[in-house]
Short mmCIF file of C-alpha atoms in Angstrom, two decimals:
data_model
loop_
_atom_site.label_atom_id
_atom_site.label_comp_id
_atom_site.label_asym_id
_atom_site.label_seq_id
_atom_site.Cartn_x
_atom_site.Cartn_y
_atom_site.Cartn_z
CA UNK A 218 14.12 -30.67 4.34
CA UNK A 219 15.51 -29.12 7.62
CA UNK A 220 12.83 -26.95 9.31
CA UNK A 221 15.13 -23.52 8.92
CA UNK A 222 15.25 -24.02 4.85
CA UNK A 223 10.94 -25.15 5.00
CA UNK A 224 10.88 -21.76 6.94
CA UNK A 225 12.93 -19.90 4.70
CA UNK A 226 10.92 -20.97 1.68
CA UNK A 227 7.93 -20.52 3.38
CA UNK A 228 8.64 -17.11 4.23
CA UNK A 229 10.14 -16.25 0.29
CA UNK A 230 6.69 -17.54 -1.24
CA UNK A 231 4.78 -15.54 1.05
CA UNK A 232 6.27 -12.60 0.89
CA UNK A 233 6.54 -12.56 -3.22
CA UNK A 234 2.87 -13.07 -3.93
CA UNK A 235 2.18 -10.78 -0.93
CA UNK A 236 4.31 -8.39 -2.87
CA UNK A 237 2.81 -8.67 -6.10
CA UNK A 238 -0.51 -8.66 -4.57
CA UNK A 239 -0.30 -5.03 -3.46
CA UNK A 240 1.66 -3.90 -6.00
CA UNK A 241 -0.73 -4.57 -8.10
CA UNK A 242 -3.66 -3.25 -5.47
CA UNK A 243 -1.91 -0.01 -5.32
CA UNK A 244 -0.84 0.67 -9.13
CA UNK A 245 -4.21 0.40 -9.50
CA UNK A 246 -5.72 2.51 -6.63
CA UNK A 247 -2.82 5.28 -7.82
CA UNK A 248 -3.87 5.07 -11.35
CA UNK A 249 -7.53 5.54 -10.49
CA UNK A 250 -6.92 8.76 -8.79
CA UNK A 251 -4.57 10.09 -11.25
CA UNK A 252 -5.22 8.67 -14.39
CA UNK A 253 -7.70 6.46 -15.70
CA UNK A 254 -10.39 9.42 -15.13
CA UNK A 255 -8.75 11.12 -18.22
CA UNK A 256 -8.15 7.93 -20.96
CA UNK A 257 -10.89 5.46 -19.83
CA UNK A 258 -13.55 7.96 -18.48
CA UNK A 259 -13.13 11.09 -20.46
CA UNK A 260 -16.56 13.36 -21.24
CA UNK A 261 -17.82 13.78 -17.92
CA UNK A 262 -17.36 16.42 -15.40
CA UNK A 263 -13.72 15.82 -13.49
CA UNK A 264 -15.57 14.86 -10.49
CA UNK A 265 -18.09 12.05 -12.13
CA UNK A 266 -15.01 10.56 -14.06
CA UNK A 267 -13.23 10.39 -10.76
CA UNK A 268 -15.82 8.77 -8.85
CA UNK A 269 -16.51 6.12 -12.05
CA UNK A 270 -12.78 5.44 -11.98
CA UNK A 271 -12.97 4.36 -8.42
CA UNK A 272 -16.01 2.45 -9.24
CA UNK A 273 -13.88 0.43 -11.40
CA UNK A 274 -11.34 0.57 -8.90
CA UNK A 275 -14.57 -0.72 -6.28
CA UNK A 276 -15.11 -3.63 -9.21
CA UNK A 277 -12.65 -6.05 -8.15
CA UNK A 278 -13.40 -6.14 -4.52
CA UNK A 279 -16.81 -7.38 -5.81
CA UNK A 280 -14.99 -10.78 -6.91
CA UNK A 281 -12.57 -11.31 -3.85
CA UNK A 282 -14.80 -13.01 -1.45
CA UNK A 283 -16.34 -15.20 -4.70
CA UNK A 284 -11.96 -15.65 -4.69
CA UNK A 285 -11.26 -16.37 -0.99
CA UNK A 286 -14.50 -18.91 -0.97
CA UNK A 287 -13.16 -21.16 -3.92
CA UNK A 288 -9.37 -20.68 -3.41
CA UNK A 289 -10.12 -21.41 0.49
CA UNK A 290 -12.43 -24.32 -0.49
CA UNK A 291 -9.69 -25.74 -2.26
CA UNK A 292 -6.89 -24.98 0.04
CA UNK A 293 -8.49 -26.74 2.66
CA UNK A 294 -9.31 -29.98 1.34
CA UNK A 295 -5.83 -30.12 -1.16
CA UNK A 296 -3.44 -27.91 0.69
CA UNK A 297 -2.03 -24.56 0.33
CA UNK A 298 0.75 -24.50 -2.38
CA UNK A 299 -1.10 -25.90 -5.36
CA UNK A 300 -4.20 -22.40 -4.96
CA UNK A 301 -0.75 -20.03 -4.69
CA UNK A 302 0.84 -20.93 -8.31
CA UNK A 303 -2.93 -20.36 -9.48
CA UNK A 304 -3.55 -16.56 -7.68
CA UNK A 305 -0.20 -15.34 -8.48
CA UNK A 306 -0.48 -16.10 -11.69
CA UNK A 307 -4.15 -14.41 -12.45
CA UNK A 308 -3.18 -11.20 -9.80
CA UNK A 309 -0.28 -10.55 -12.01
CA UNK A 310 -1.15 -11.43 -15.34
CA UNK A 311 -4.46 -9.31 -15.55
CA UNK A 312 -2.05 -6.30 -14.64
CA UNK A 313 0.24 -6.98 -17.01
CA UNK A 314 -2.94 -6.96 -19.53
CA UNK A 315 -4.31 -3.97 -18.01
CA UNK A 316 -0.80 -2.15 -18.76
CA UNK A 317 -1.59 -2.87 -22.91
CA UNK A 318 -5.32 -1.73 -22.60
CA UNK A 319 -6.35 0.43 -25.35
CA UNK A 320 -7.95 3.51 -24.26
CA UNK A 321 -11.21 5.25 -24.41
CA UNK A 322 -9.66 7.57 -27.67
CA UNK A 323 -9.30 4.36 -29.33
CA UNK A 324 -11.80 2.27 -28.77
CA UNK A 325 -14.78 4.09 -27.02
CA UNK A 326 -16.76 2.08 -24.43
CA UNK A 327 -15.20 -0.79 -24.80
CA UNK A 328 -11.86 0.30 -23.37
CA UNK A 329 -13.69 0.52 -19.46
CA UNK A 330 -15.72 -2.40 -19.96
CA UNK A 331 -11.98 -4.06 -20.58
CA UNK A 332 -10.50 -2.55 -17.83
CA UNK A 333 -13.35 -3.45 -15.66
CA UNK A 334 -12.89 -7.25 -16.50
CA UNK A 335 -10.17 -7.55 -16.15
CA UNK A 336 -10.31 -5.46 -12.43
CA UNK A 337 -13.16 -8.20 -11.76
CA UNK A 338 -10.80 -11.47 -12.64
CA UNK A 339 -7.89 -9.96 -10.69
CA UNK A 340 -10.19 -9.33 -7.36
CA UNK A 341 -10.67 -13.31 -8.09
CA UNK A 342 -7.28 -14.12 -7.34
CA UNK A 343 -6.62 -11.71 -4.91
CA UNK A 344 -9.36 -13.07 -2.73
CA UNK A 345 -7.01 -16.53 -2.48
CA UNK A 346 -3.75 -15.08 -1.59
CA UNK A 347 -3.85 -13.64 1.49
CA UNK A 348 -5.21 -16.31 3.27
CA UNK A 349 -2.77 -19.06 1.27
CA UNK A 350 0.10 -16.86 1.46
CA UNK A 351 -0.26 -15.89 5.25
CA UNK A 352 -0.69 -19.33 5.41
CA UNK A 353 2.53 -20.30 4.19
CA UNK A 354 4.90 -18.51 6.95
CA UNK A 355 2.13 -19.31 9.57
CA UNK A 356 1.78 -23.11 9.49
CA UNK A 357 5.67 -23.29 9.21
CA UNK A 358 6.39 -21.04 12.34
CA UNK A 359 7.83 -22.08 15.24
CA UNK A 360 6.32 -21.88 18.72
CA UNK A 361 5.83 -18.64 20.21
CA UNK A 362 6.78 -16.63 16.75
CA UNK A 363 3.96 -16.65 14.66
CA UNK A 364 3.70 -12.82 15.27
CA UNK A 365 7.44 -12.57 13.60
CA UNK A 366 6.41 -14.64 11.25
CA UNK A 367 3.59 -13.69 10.50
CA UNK A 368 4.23 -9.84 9.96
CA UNK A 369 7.06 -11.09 7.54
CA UNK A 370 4.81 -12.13 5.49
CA UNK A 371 3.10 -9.14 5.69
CA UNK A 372 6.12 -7.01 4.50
CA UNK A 373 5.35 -7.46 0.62
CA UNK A 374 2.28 -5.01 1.53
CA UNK A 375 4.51 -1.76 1.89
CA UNK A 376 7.12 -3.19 0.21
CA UNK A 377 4.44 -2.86 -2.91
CA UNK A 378 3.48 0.16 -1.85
CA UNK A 379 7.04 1.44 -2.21
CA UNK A 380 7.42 -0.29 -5.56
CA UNK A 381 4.34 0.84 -6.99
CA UNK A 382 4.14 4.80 -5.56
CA UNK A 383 7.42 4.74 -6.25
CA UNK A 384 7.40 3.79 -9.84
CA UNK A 385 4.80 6.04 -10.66
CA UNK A 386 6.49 8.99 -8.73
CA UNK A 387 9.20 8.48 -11.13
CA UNK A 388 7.19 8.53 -14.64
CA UNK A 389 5.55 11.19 -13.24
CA UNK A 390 8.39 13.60 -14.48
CA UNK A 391 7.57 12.74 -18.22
CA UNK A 392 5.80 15.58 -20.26
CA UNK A 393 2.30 15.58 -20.03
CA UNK A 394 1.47 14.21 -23.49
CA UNK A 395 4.02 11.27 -22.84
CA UNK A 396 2.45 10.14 -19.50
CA UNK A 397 -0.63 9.87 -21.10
CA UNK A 398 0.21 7.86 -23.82
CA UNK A 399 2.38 5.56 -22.77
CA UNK A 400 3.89 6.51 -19.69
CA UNK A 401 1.15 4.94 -17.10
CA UNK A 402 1.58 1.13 -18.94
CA UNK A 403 5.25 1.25 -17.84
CA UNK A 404 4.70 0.08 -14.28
CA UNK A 405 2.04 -2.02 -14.93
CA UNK A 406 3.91 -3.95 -17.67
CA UNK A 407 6.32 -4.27 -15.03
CA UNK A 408 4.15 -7.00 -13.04
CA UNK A 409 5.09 -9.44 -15.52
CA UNK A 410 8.79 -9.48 -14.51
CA UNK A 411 7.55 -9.56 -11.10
CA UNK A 412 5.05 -12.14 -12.26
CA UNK A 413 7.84 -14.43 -13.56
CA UNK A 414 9.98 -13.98 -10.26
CA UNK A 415 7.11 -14.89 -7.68
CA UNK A 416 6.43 -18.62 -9.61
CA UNK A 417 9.82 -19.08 -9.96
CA UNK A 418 10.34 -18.64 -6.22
CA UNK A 419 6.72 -20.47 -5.67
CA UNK A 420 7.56 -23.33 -8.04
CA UNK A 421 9.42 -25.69 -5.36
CA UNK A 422 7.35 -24.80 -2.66
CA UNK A 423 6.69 -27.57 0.59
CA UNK A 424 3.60 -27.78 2.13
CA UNK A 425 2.64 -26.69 5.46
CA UNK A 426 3.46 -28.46 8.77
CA UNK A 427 0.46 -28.12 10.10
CA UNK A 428 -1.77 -29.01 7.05
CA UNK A 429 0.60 -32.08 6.62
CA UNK A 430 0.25 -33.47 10.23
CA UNK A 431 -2.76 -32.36 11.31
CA UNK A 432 -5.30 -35.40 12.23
CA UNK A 433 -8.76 -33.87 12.02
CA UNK A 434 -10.25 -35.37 8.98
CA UNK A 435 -11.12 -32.64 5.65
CA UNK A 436 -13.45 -30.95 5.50
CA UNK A 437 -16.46 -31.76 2.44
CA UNK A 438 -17.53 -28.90 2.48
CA UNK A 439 -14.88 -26.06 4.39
CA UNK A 440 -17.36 -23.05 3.92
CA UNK A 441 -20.21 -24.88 5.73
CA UNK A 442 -17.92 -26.50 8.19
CA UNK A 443 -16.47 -22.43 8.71
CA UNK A 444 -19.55 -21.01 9.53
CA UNK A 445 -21.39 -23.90 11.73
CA UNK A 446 -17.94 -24.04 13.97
CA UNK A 447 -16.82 -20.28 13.96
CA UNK A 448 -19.88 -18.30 13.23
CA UNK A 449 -18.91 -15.46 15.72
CA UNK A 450 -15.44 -15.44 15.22
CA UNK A 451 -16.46 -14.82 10.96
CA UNK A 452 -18.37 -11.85 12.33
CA UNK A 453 -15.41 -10.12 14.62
CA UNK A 454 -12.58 -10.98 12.16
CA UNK A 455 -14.47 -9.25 9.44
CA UNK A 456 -15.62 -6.65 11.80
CA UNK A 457 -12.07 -6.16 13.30
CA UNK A 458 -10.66 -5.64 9.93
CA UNK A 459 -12.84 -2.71 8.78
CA UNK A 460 -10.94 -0.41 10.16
CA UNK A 461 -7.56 -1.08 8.34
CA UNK A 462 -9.61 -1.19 5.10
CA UNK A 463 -11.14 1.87 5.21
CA UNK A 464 -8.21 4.03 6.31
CA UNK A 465 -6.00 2.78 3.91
CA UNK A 466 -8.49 3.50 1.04
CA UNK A 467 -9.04 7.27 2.68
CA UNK A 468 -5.97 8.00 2.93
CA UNK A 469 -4.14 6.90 0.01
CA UNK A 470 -6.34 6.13 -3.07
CA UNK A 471 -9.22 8.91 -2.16
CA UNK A 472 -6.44 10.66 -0.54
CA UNK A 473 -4.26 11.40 -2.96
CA UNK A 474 -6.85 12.50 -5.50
CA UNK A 475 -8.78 14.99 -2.82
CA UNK A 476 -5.34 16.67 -2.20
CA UNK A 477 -4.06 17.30 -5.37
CA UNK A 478 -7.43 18.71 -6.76
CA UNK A 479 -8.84 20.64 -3.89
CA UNK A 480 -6.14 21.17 -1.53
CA UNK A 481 -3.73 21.83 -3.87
CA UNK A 482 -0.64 20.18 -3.03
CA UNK A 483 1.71 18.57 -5.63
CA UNK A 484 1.08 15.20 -6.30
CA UNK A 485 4.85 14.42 -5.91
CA UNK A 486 4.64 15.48 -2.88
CA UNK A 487 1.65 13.10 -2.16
CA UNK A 488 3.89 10.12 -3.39
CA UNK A 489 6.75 11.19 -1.58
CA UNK A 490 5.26 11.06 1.47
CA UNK A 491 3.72 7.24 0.80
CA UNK A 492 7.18 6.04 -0.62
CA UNK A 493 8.63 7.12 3.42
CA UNK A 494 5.78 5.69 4.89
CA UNK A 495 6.11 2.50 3.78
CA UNK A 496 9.63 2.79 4.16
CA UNK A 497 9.14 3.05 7.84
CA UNK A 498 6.16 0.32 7.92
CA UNK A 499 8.52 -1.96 6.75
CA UNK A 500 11.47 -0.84 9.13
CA UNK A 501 8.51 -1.47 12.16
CA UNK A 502 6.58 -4.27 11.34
CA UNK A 503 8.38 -6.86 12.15
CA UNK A 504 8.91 -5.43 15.72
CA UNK A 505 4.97 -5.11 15.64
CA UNK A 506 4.90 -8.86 15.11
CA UNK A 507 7.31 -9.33 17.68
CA UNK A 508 5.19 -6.86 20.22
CA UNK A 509 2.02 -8.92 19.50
CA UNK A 510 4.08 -12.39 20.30
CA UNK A 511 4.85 -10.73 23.37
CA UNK A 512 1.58 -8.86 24.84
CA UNK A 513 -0.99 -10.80 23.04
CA UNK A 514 -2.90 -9.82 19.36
CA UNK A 515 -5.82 -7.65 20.99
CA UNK A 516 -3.42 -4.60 22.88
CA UNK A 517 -1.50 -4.12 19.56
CA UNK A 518 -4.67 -4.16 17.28
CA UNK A 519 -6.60 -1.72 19.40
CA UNK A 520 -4.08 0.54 19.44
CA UNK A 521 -3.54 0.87 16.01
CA UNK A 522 -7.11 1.56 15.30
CA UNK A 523 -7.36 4.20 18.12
CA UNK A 524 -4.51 5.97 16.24
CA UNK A 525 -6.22 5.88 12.71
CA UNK A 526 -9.75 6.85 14.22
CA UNK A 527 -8.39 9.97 16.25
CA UNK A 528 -5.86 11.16 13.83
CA UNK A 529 -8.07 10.89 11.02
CA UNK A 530 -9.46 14.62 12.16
CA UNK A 531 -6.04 16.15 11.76
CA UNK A 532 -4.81 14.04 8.11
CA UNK A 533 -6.41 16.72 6.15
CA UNK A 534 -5.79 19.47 7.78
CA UNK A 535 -2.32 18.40 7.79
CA UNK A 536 -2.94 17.91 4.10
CA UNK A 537 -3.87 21.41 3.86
CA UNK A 538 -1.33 23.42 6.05
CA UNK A 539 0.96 23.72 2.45
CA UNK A 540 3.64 22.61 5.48
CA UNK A 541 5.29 19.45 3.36
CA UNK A 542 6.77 17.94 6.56
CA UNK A 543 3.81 18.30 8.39
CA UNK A 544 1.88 16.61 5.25
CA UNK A 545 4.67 13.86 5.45
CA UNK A 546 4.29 12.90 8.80
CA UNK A 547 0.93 12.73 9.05
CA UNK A 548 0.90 9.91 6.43
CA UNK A 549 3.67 8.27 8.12
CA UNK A 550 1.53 8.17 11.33
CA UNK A 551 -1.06 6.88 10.11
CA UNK A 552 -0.34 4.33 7.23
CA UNK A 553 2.85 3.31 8.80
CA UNK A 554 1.76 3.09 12.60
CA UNK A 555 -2.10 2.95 12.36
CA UNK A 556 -2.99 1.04 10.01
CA UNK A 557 0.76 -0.90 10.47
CA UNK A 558 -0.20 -2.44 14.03
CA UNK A 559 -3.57 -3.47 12.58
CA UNK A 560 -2.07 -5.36 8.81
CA UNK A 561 0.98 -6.42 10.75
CA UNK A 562 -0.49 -9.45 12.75
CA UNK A 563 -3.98 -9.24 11.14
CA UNK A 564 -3.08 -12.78 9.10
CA UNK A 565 -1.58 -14.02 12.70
CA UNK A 566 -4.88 -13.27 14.21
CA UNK A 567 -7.07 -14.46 11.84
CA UNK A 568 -5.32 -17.58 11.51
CA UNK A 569 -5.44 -18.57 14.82
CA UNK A 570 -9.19 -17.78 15.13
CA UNK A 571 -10.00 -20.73 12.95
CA UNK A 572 -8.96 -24.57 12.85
CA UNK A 573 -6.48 -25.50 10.34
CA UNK A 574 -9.25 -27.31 7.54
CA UNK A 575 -11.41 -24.39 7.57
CA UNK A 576 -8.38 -22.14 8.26
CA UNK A 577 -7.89 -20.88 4.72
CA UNK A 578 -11.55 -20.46 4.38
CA UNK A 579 -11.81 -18.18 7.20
CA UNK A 580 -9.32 -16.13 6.37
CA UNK A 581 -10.41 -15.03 3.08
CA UNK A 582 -13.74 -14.88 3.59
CA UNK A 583 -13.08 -12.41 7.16
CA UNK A 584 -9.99 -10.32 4.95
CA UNK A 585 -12.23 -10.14 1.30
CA UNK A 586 -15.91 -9.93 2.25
CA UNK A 587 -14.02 -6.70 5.00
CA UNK A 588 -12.44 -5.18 1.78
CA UNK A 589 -16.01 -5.26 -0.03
CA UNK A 590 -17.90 -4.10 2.87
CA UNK A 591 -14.89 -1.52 3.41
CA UNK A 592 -12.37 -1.41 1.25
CA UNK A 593 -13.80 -1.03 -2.28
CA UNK A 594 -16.18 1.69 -2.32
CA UNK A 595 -14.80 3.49 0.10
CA UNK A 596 -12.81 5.82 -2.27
CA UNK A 597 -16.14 6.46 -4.10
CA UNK A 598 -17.88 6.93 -0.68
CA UNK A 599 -15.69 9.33 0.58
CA UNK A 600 -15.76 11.20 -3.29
CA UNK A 601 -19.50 11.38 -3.02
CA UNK A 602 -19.04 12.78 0.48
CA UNK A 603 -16.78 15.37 0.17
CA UNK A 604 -19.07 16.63 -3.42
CA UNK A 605 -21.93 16.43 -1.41
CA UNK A 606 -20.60 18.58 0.98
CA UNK A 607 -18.96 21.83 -1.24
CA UNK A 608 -15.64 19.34 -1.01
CA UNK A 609 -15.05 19.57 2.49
CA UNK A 610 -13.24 16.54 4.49
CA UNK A 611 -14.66 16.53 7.72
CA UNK A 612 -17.61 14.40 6.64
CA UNK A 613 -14.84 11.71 5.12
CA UNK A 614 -13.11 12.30 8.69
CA UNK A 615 -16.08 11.44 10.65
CA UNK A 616 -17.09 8.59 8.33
CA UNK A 617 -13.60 7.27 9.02
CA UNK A 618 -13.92 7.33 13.24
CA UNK A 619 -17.26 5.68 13.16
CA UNK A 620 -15.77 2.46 10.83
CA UNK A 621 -12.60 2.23 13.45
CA UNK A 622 -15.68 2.36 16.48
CA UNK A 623 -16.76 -0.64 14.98
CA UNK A 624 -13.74 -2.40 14.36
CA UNK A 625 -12.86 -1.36 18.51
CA UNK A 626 -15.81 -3.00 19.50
CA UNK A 627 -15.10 -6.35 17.78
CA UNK A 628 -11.43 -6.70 18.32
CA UNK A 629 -12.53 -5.72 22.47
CA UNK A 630 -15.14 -9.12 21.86
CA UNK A 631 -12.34 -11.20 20.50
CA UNK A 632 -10.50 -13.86 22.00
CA UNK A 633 -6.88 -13.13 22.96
CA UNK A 634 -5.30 -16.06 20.48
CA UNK A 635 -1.91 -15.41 21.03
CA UNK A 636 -0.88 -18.43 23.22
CA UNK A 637 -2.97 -20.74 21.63
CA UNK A 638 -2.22 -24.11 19.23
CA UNK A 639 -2.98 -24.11 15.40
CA UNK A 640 -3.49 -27.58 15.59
CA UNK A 641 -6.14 -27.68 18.21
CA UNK A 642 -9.29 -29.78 17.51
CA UNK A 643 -11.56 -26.66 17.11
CA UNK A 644 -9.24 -24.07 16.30
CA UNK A 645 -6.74 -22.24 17.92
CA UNK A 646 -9.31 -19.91 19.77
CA UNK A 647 -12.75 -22.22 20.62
CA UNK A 648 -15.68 -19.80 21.06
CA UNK A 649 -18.23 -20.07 23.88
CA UNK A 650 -19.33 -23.21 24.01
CA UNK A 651 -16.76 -25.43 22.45
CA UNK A 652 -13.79 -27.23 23.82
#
C-alpha cells in the first residue's frame, strides 16, 4: 500500500469514529438540557430534574477511563485497528438503543435506570476511541505534519457538533406534543446509519507505521509500564486538558439549558449559534494544526485557554444582552477559537508525550480520567451553582477561570514535543531524568 492511500485511510477511519463519537456526546448533552428532564425525570421541581438529567448525562464519563485503560491495554500490546471496530460499534449502537428507550410515562423507574446503562456502556467505548482513533492519522503522518494531521482527525468533533445541534435544531419545529413523543428518537436512531458507515470505512483498515516498525519490545502490562515511565507527563496531560473539558460542558450542555430558562433566549437561537460555531471550528482547525507544526504545541494551547478563561466573564452576559449577534459571536469565540486551539492538537500533544507501547494507554487515560474530573459533572456543578446562588452566572464564570488557571500552569510545565520522534526509546518527550 503506497504511503498517500495508508494516509488517506488512516485519516477516513479517524475521522468517522471521531465523528460518531461526538455526535453521539453531543445528542446526548443537547437532549439532557432540553429533554430528558421532562420524559425520564418528570415529578420533580424543573430544576432537580435538570440537574438529575445531567447526572445521567455525568454517568458515562464514570466508565471512560475504566474504557481508555482496557481499550489502551489492548491497543498496545495487539495494535490499534482491531480496539476501533470494537468502540465504534458500542459508541454507536447504545445510541441507537437509547433513541427506542421507553419513557418514564411508560415504564416508571425503569426507563432512567435504562437510559443510565446504557449512558454507562457507551462512556466504555468512548474511553477507547480517542486515543485509537488519534492514533490512526498520528502514527501514519509524515515528518513535520503531525499537527495537520492530527487536527484532521480532530474535525469529526465539530463536524458532530454540527450534525447533532443541527439535527435537533431542525425537529425542534415539530408541535410540542410530537417532539415529545417521538420527535427526540429521530436523531438518535440516526447513529445507526452513521454506525453502519464508520465500520464500513473501518473494516479494511492498515495498521500503524509506527506500531508496525517500532523495535521496543510490548509492553505486559502498558498501564504499569505508563505510569513508572511517564508519571509526570500523566499528571500535566490530564491537567492540561481540564480546561477544554470544562468550557465545553459550560458553555454548551449547561449553557444552553441556563439560557433558555433564565435568560430567556430562544433555544433556536442557542442552536443556531453552535451549528456556526462549529462551522467555523472546522473551517480553522486545520490551520491550528498547521500553526502548532510551525511554533511548537505549548504557544497554541496556552492561548486558547487564556481566551476561554477571560472570556468566560462576558459569555453570559453576552447571553443576556437579547442582542442575537452578540449571543452568536460569543459562542463562536469561544467554542470555535478557545476551546478550538486547545482540541485541535490536544491528540498531537498527547501522543507525543508518551512512547508508542504505552502510547494508547496514555492517551486515554490523560483525555478520559480529564473528562471525569472535568467534563462530566460539570453541567451539574455549574446547575448547583447558579441555584445556589438565586441563578446567577458569575459563580459558573469564576468556577470556569480557576479550571483554565490550572490547565495554564500544566501546559507552562510541559515539554515543547513538537520536534520530537514517535519512535524514540522513551517517548517522544523523555521527562527529567530519562534519555
Amino acid at each position: 500500500m503506497s504511503p498517500a492511500t495508508r494516509t488517506r485511510k488512516a485519516l477516513t477511519a479517524a475521522v468517522s469514529g471521531s465523528f460518531l463519537e461526538w455526535y453521539d456526546f453531543n445528542l446526548f448533552g443537547i437532549a439532557a438540557g432540553l429533554i430528558f428532564p421532562r420524559i425520564f425525570f418528570p415529578g420533580a421541581s424543573p430544576t432537580a430534574g435538570l440537574i438529575e438529567s445531567f447526572g445521567a448525562f455525568a454517568a458515562g464519563f464514570v466508565m471512560r477511563p475504566v474504557g481508555a485503560v482496557f481499550f489502551g491495554h489492548f491497543g498496545d500490546r495487539l495494535g490499534r485497528r482491531r480496539m476501533l471496530l470494537v468502540t465504534v460499534a458500542i459508541m454507536g449502537g447504545c445510541t441507537f438503543l437509547i433513541g427506542l428507550l421507553p419513557t418514564y410515562g411508560a415504564i416508571g423507574v425503569m426507563a432512567p435506570v435504562l437510559l443510565v446503562l446504557l449512558r454507562l456502556i457507551q462512556g466504555f467505548g468512548i474511553g477507547g476511541e480517542f486515543g485509537g482513533g488519534a492514533l490512526v492519522a498520528l502514527e501514519n503522518a509524515p515528518s513535520g505534519r503531525r499537527g495537520v494531521m492530527g487536527s484532521v482527525h480532530q474535525l469529526g468533533t465539530p463536524a458532530g457538533l454540527l450534525a447533532a445541534t443541527g439535527i435537533f435544531a431542525l425537529i425542534q419545529f415539530l408541535p410540542e406534543d410530537q417532539l415529545m413523543s417521538w420527535g427526540w428518537r429521530v436523531p438518535f436512531l440516526l447513529s445507526g446509519l452513521f454506525l453502519l458507515v464508520a465500520l464500513y470505512i473501518r473494516r479494511a483498515l492498515p495498521e500503524t507505521e509506527a506500531f508496525s516498525r517500532d523495535s521496543q519490545p510490548v509492553q505486559r502490562m502498558p498501564l504499569f509500564a505508563l505510569l513508572r515511565q511517564h508519571p509526570r507527563n500523566v499528571i500535566l496531560s490530564v491537567g492540561a486538558r481540564l480546561a477544554d473539558a470544562v468550557t465545553y460542558n459550560v458553555i454548551n450542555v449547561f449553557g444552553i439549558a441556563f439560557a433558555t430558562r433564565h435568560l430567556g433566549m430562544d433555544k433556536q437561537v442557542m442552536l443556531t449559534g453552535f451549528v456556526i460555531a462549529a462551522a467555523v471550528e472546522i473551517a480553522i482547525i486545520p490551520v491550528i494544526g498547521a500553526l502548532s507544526d510551525r511554533i511548537g504545541r505549548r504557544p497554541v494551547y496556552a492561548f486558547g485557554i487564556v481566551v476561554c478563561g477571560v472570556l468566560g466573564f462576558g459569555y453570559f452576559p453576552a447571553l443576556a444582552s437579547g442582542n442575537t449577534l452578540l449571543a452568536w459571536l460569543a459562542i463562536v469565540i469561544m467554542l470555535a477559537v478557545g476551546t478550538g486551539c486547545m482540541f485541535a492538537i490536544q491528540g498531537t500533544l498527547f501522543a507525543e508525550m508518551f512512547s508508542t507501547h504505552t502510547r494508547y494507554t496514555g492517551m486515554g487515560v490523560a483525555y478520559q480520567a480529564s473528562a471525569l474530573i472535568g467534563g462530566g459533572p460539570t453541567p451539574a456543578i455549574a446547575a448547583g451553582l447558579a441555584a445556589v446562588f438565586l441563578q446567577s452566572y458569575w459563580p459558573v464564570a469564576i468556577y470556569l477561570a480557576a479550571v483554565c488557571g490550572i490547565s495554564l500552569i500544566c501546559i507552562l510545565l510541559a515539554r515543547e514535543t513538537y520536534q520530537s520522534s514517535l519512535t524514540d526509546e522513551h517517548g517522544a518527550v523523555a521527562e527529567p531524568g530519562r534519555k
